[in-house]
């Protein structure tokens, strides 16, 4: 009888332990990203806005750079043939078919045919600077977000820890872990959010910068090819 009673007590204790262990697991499984983000406080709204704007700028610039590279691989060969045949207007018309910085550079140079080499080069270089500035517009926001988002997350960390210590000071000797949970939640969640947004913006900025550098290299090569064509003899206008 005594043995059965002890067995029943042990079984009851085991069931209680299993029930207590299952509750946190179930709560953890039910913890969604949205509910976790709301624990970060108002700074998570700032990080959300920064992430949305950064994604928008990245997508817009990626598409712009992709479109800027869409040009026939025989484009310069066709321009060279038109110039050799004296068909300058036809060459300009060909440039206008492409929405590309490279085509606009060539078009600007062709429109200055008859001017001195220095004037043509200066005109083409000015057009190139405008095109590069247009491509780089908005990248500064990504760079700022890459550096600023982790700082905002760190600010949330400091605010959360201040909140936790304030709750401790108000509790006196009746310190409970639940008093610290909200402050610690704010501290950890904002740190993670800031790092995620900052890392994404950092990689996005460097990717786009690399793509623009590649396009600028192509523009410089095209400018040199164009100047060589302009300096060739017998390039009379149609």
mmCIF file of C-alpha atoms in Angstrom:
data_model
loop_
_atom_site.group_PDB
_atom_site.id
_atom_site.type_symbol
_atom_site.label_atom_id
_atom_site.label_comp_id
_atom_site.label_asym_id
_atom_site.label_seq_id
_atom_site.Cartn_x
_atom_site.Cartn_y
_atom_site.Cartn_z
ATOM 1 C CA UNK A 1 0.000 0.000 0.000
ATOM 2 C CA UNK A 2 2.784 2.402 0.932
ATOM 3 C CA UNK A 3 4.694 1.503 -2.241
ATOM 4 C CA UNK A 4 1.629 2.187 -4.384
ATOM 5 C CA UNK A 5 1.176 5.544 -2.696
ATOM 6 C CA UNK A 6 4.805 6.501 -3.413
ATOM 7 C CA UNK A 7 4.451 5.435 -7.038
ATOM 8 C CA UNK A 8 1.331 7.531 -7.391
ATOM 9 C CA UNK A 9 3.125 10.534 -5.879
ATOM 10 C CA UNK A 10 6.068 10.136 -8.243
ATOM 11 C CA UNK A 11 3.737 9.848 -11.234
ATOM 12 C CA UNK A 12 1.878 12.975 -10.162
ATOM 13 C CA UNK A 13 5.171 14.876 -9.767
ATOM 14 C CA UNK A 14 6.344 13.687 -13.195
ATOM 15 C CA UNK A 15 3.072 14.787 -14.777
ATOM 16 C CA UNK A 16 3.387 18.205 -13.124
ATOM 17 C CA UNK A 17 6.952 18.610 -14.396
ATOM 18 C CA UNK A 18 5.971 17.588 -17.909
ATOM 19 C CA UNK A 19 3.039 19.987 -17.864
ATOM 20 C CA UNK A 20 5.228 22.854 -16.656
ATOM 21 C CA UNK A 21 7.830 22.097 -19.286
ATOM 22 C CA UNK A 22 5.276 21.845 -22.065
ATOM 23 C CA UNK A 23 3.738 25.246 -21.331
ATOM 24 C CA UNK A 24 6.842 27.359 -22.121
ATOM 25 C CA UNK A 25 7.470 25.273 -25.248
ATOM 26 C CA UNK A 26 3.942 25.862 -26.435
ATOM 27 C CA UNK A 27 4.221 29.565 -25.680
ATOM 28 C CA UNK A 28 7.527 29.694 -27.536
ATOM 29 C CA UNK A 29 5.993 28.018 -30.577
ATOM 30 C CA UNK A 30 3.115 30.484 -30.544
ATOM 31 C CA UNK A 31 5.518 33.446 -30.454
ATOM 32 C CA UNK A 32 5.372 35.039 -33.905
ATOM 33 C CA UNK A 33 7.699 37.573 -35.467
ATOM 34 C CA UNK A 34 5.012 40.250 -35.342
ATOM 35 C CA UNK A 35 4.300 39.761 -31.643
ATOM 36 C CA UNK A 36 8.021 39.740 -30.941
ATOM 37 C CA UNK A 37 8.536 42.940 -32.947
ATOM 38 C CA UNK A 38 5.798 44.727 -31.012
ATOM 39 C CA UNK A 39 7.787 44.102 -27.839
ATOM 40 C CA UNK A 40 10.498 46.386 -29.219
ATOM 41 C CA UNK A 41 8.468 49.502 -28.715
ATOM 42 C CA UNK A 42 8.163 52.638 -30.933
ATOM 43 C CA UNK A 43 11.713 52.332 -32.288
ATOM 44 C CA UNK A 44 10.657 49.222 -34.197
ATOM 45 C CA UNK A 45 8.299 51.446 -36.207
ATOM 46 C CA UNK A 46 11.265 53.616 -37.173
ATOM 47 C CA UNK A 47 13.247 50.541 -38.210
ATOM 48 C CA UNK A 48 10.272 49.239 -40.186
ATOM 49 C CA UNK A 49 9.995 52.523 -42.102
ATOM 50 C CA UNK A 50 13.725 52.508 -42.812
ATOM 51 C CA UNK A 51 13.572 48.933 -44.082
ATOM 52 C CA UNK A 52 10.626 49.661 -46.395
ATOM 53 C CA UNK A 53 12.297 52.735 -47.893
ATOM 54 C CA UNK A 54 15.613 50.888 -48.252
ATOM 55 C CA UNK A 55 13.948 47.967 -50.053
ATOM 56 C CA UNK A 56 12.117 50.389 -52.356
ATOM 57 C CA UNK A 57 15.315 52.267 -53.234
ATOM 58 C CA UNK A 58 17.238 49.044 -53.774
ATOM 59 C CA UNK A 59 14.572 47.652 -56.105
ATOM 60 C CA UNK A 60 14.273 50.891 -58.049
ATOM 61 C CA UNK A 61 18.026 51.308 -58.490
ATOM 62 C CA UNK A 62 18.555 47.660 -59.374
ATOM 63 C CA UNK A 63 15.942 47.923 -62.125
ATOM 64 C CA UNK A 64 17.408 51.230 -63.368
ATOM 65 C CA UNK A 65 20.929 49.782 -63.590
ATOM 66 C CA UNK A 66 19.598 46.651 -65.268
ATOM 67 C CA UNK A 67 17.821 48.742 -67.894
ATOM 68 C CA UNK A 68 20.917 50.901 -68.368
ATOM 69 C CA UNK A 69 22.871 47.815 -69.419
ATOM 70 C CA UNK A 70 20.298 46.759 -72.009
ATOM 71 C CA UNK A 71 22.010 47.697 -75.267
ATOM 72 C CA UNK A 72 22.976 45.816 -78.422
ATOM 73 C CA UNK A 73 26.477 44.366 -78.236
ATOM 74 C CA UNK A 74 27.048 45.612 -81.817
ATOM 75 C CA UNK A 75 25.918 49.126 -80.923
ATOM 76 C CA UNK A 76 29.334 50.764 -81.313
ATOM 77 C CA UNK A 77 30.042 48.807 -84.476
ATOM 78 C CA UNK A 78 26.827 50.139 -86.005
ATOM 79 C CA UNK A 79 27.740 53.673 -84.880
ATOM 80 C CA UNK A 80 31.159 53.264 -86.447
ATOM 81 C CA UNK A 81 29.625 52.164 -89.760
ATOM 82 C CA UNK A 82 27.225 55.106 -89.794
ATOM 83 C CA UNK A 83 30.033 57.562 -89.081
ATOM 84 C CA UNK A 84 32.256 56.080 -91.776
ATOM 85 C CA UNK A 85 29.363 56.411 -94.225
ATOM 86 C CA UNK A 86 28.768 59.994 -93.132
ATOM 87 C CA UNK A 87 25.304 59.161 -91.750
ATOM 88 C CA UNK A 88 25.497 61.119 -88.543
ATOM 89 C CA UNK A 89 21.737 61.624 -88.275
ATOM 90 C CA UNK A 90 21.150 57.895 -88.631
ATOM 91 C CA UNK A 91 23.687 57.269 -85.860
ATOM 92 C CA UNK A 92 21.866 59.744 -83.595
ATOM 93 C CA UNK A 93 18.550 58.050 -84.368
ATOM 94 C CA UNK A 94 20.083 54.708 -83.376
ATOM 95 C CA UNK A 95 21.195 56.172 -80.044
ATOM 96 C CA UNK A 96 17.686 57.444 -79.331
ATOM 97 C CA UNK A 97 16.309 53.910 -79.543
ATOM 98 C CA UNK A 98 18.027 52.946 -76.278
ATOM 99 C CA UNK A 99 17.246 54.271 -72.815
ATOM 100 C CA UNK A 100 20.844 53.825 -71.723
ATOM 101 C CA UNK A 101 23.543 56.179 -70.386
ATOM 102 C CA UNK A 102 25.964 54.747 -72.940
ATOM 103 C CA UNK A 103 23.629 55.621 -75.817
ATOM 104 C CA UNK A 104 23.065 59.113 -74.439
ATOM 105 C CA UNK A 105 26.815 59.691 -74.187
ATOM 106 C CA UNK A 106 27.300 58.727 -77.807
ATOM 107 C CA UNK A 107 24.318 60.813 -78.879
ATOM 108 C CA UNK A 108 25.730 63.854 -77.103
ATOM 109 C CA UNK A 109 29.104 63.387 -78.763
ATOM 110 C CA UNK A 110 27.543 62.969 -82.209
ATOM 111 C CA UNK A 111 25.426 66.078 -81.737
ATOM 112 C CA UNK A 112 28.665 68.040 -81.258
ATOM 113 C CA UNK A 113 30.240 66.869 -84.504
ATOM 114 C CA UNK A 114 32.083 69.748 -86.110
ATOM 115 C CA UNK A 115 33.218 71.211 -82.793
ATOM 116 C CA UNK A 116 36.747 70.900 -81.485
ATOM 117 C CA UNK A 117 37.898 67.690 -79.794
ATOM 118 C CA UNK A 118 38.110 69.442 -76.434
ATOM 119 C CA UNK A 119 34.539 70.709 -76.693
ATOM 120 C CA UNK A 120 33.219 67.292 -77.670
ATOM 121 C CA UNK A 121 35.081 65.598 -74.819
ATOM 122 C CA UNK A 122 33.881 68.181 -72.296
ATOM 123 C CA UNK A 123 30.277 67.787 -73.466
ATOM 124 C CA UNK A 124 30.456 63.990 -73.264
ATOM 125 C CA UNK A 125 32.090 64.067 -69.827
ATOM 126 C CA UNK A 126 29.438 66.457 -68.482
ATOM 127 C CA UNK A 127 26.715 64.144 -69.770
ATOM 128 C CA UNK A 128 28.507 61.214 -68.147
ATOM 129 C CA UNK A 129 28.657 63.022 -64.796
ATOM 130 C CA UNK A 130 24.929 63.718 -64.975
ATOM 131 C CA UNK A 131 24.170 60.079 -65.764
ATOM 132 C CA UNK A 132 26.338 58.809 -62.909
ATOM 133 C CA UNK A 133 24.725 61.250 -60.478
ATOM 134 C CA UNK A 134 21.305 60.019 -61.576
ATOM 135 C CA UNK A 135 22.322 56.413 -60.991
ATOM 136 C CA UNK A 136 23.815 57.162 -57.569
ATOM 137 C CA UNK A 137 20.843 59.203 -56.383
ATOM 138 C CA UNK A 138 19.345 57.510 -53.327
ATOM 139 C CA UNK A 139 22.375 55.368 -52.522
ATOM 140 C CA UNK A 140 23.297 57.765 -49.742
ATOM 141 C CA UNK A 141 20.088 56.753 -47.952
ATOM 142 C CA UNK A 142 21.148 53.099 -48.072
ATOM 143 C CA UNK A 143 24.566 54.035 -46.695
ATOM 144 C CA UNK A 144 22.958 56.085 -43.922
ATOM 145 C CA UNK A 145 20.555 53.260 -43.084
ATOM 146 C CA UNK A 146 23.420 50.762 -42.978
ATOM 147 C CA UNK A 147 25.145 52.840 -40.316
ATOM 148 C CA UNK A 148 22.123 54.350 -38.588
ATOM 149 C CA UNK A 149 19.851 51.320 -38.126
ATOM 150 C CA UNK A 150 22.252 49.488 -35.741
ATOM 151 C CA UNK A 151 22.620 52.734 -33.784
ATOM 152 C CA UNK A 152 18.843 52.984 -33.465
ATOM 153 C CA UNK A 153 18.830 49.374 -32.286
ATOM 154 C CA UNK A 154 21.496 50.204 -29.719
ATOM 155 C CA UNK A 155 19.398 53.168 -28.578
ATOM 156 C CA UNK A 156 16.537 50.743 -28.008
ATOM 157 C CA UNK A 157 18.901 48.556 -26.003
ATOM 158 C CA UNK A 158 19.821 51.441 -23.731
ATOM 159 C CA UNK A 159 16.177 52.458 -23.320
ATOM 160 C CA UNK A 160 15.199 48.872 -22.495
ATOM 161 C CA UNK A 161 17.909 48.513 -19.870
ATOM 162 C CA UNK A 162 16.942 51.841 -18.307
ATOM 163 C CA UNK A 163 13.358 50.629 -18.152
ATOM 164 C CA UNK A 164 14.463 47.351 -16.537
ATOM 165 C CA UNK A 165 16.563 49.066 -13.871
ATOM 166 C CA UNK A 166 13.785 51.582 -13.227
ATOM 167 C CA UNK A 167 11.348 48.729 -12.589
ATOM 168 C CA UNK A 168 13.882 47.153 -10.215
ATOM 169 C CA UNK A 169 14.263 50.379 -8.274
ATOM 170 C CA UNK A 170 10.500 50.760 -7.950
ATOM 171 C CA UNK A 171 10.037 47.181 -6.772
ATOM 172 C CA UNK A 172 12.310 47.568 -3.767
ATOM 173 C CA UNK A 173 12.884 44.216 -2.102
ATOM 174 C CA UNK A 174 10.057 42.564 -4.042
ATOM 175 C CA UNK A 175 12.053 42.048 -7.208
ATOM 176 C CA UNK A 176 10.369 39.725 -9.695
ATOM 177 C CA UNK A 177 11.755 38.566 -13.029
ATOM 178 C CA UNK A 178 8.533 39.694 -14.705
ATOM 179 C CA UNK A 179 9.421 43.276 -13.809
ATOM 180 C CA UNK A 180 12.538 42.997 -15.950
ATOM 181 C CA UNK A 181 11.050 41.104 -18.881
ATOM 182 C CA UNK A 182 9.550 44.065 -20.752
ATOM 183 C CA UNK A 183 12.730 46.118 -20.562
ATOM 184 C CA UNK A 184 14.948 43.222 -21.588
ATOM 185 C CA UNK A 185 12.571 42.408 -24.444
ATOM 186 C CA UNK A 186 12.844 45.973 -25.741
ATOM 187 C CA UNK A 187 16.619 45.859 -25.449
ATOM 188 C CA UNK A 188 17.082 42.589 -27.310
ATOM 189 C CA UNK A 189 14.422 43.000 -30.005
ATOM 190 C CA UNK A 190 15.509 46.485 -31.069
ATOM 191 C CA UNK A 191 19.130 45.333 -31.228
ATOM 192 C CA UNK A 192 18.236 42.431 -33.512
ATOM 193 C CA UNK A 193 15.949 44.613 -35.636
ATOM 194 C CA UNK A 194 18.579 47.310 -36.050
ATOM 195 C CA UNK A 195 21.250 44.804 -37.033
ATOM 196 C CA UNK A 196 18.999 43.088 -39.581
ATOM 197 C CA UNK A 197 18.018 46.358 -41.275
ATOM 198 C CA UNK A 198 21.598 47.645 -41.171
ATOM 199 C CA UNK A 199 23.076 44.461 -42.642
ATOM 200 C CA UNK A 200 20.547 44.351 -45.487
ATOM 201 C CA UNK A 201 21.138 48.018 -46.315
ATOM 202 C CA UNK A 202 24.912 47.542 -46.173
ATOM 203 C CA UNK A 203 24.947 44.623 -48.600
ATOM 204 C CA UNK A 204 22.422 46.352 -50.850
ATOM 205 C CA UNK A 205 24.518 49.526 -50.977
ATOM 206 C CA UNK A 206 27.712 47.679 -51.841
ATOM 207 C CA UNK A 207 25.986 45.555 -54.481
ATOM 208 C CA UNK A 208 24.538 48.601 -56.230
ATOM 209 C CA UNK A 209 27.834 50.493 -55.959
ATOM 210 C CA UNK A 210 29.596 47.605 -57.662
ATOM 211 C CA UNK A 211 27.012 47.527 -60.443
ATOM 212 C CA UNK A 212 27.349 51.276 -60.998
ATOM 213 C CA UNK A 213 31.145 51.035 -61.073
ATOM 214 C CA UNK A 214 30.899 48.385 -63.789
ATOM 215 C CA UNK A 215 28.549 50.591 -65.808
ATOM 216 C CA UNK A 216 30.817 53.617 -65.385
ATOM 217 C CA UNK A 217 33.731 51.548 -66.695
ATOM 218 C CA UNK A 218 31.691 50.709 -69.803
ATOM 219 C CA UNK A 219 30.808 54.383 -70.232
ATOM 220 C CA UNK A 220 34.469 55.387 -70.059
ATOM 221 C CA UNK A 221 35.414 52.800 -72.685
ATOM 222 C CA UNK A 222 32.597 53.992 -74.919
ATOM 223 C CA UNK A 223 33.768 57.598 -74.539
ATOM 224 C CA UNK A 224 37.277 56.663 -75.640
ATOM 225 C CA UNK A 225 35.922 54.729 -78.622
ATOM 226 C CA UNK A 226 33.715 57.655 -79.573
ATOM 227 C CA UNK A 227 36.601 60.130 -79.411
ATOM 228 C CA UNK A 228 38.653 57.850 -81.654
ATOM 229 C CA UNK A 229 35.805 57.776 -84.171
ATOM 230 C CA UNK A 230 35.332 61.532 -84.044
ATOM 231 C CA UNK A 231 39.021 62.088 -84.765
ATOM 232 C CA UNK A 232 38.976 59.869 -87.832
ATOM 233 C CA UNK A 233 38.945 61.672 -91.182
ATOM 234 C CA UNK A 234 36.062 61.828 -93.654
ATOM 235 C CA UNK A 235 33.207 61.959 -91.170
ATOM 236 C CA UNK A 236 31.050 64.491 -92.973
ATOM 237 C CA UNK A 237 27.441 64.837 -91.897
ATOM 238 C CA UNK A 238 24.713 63.300 -93.990
#
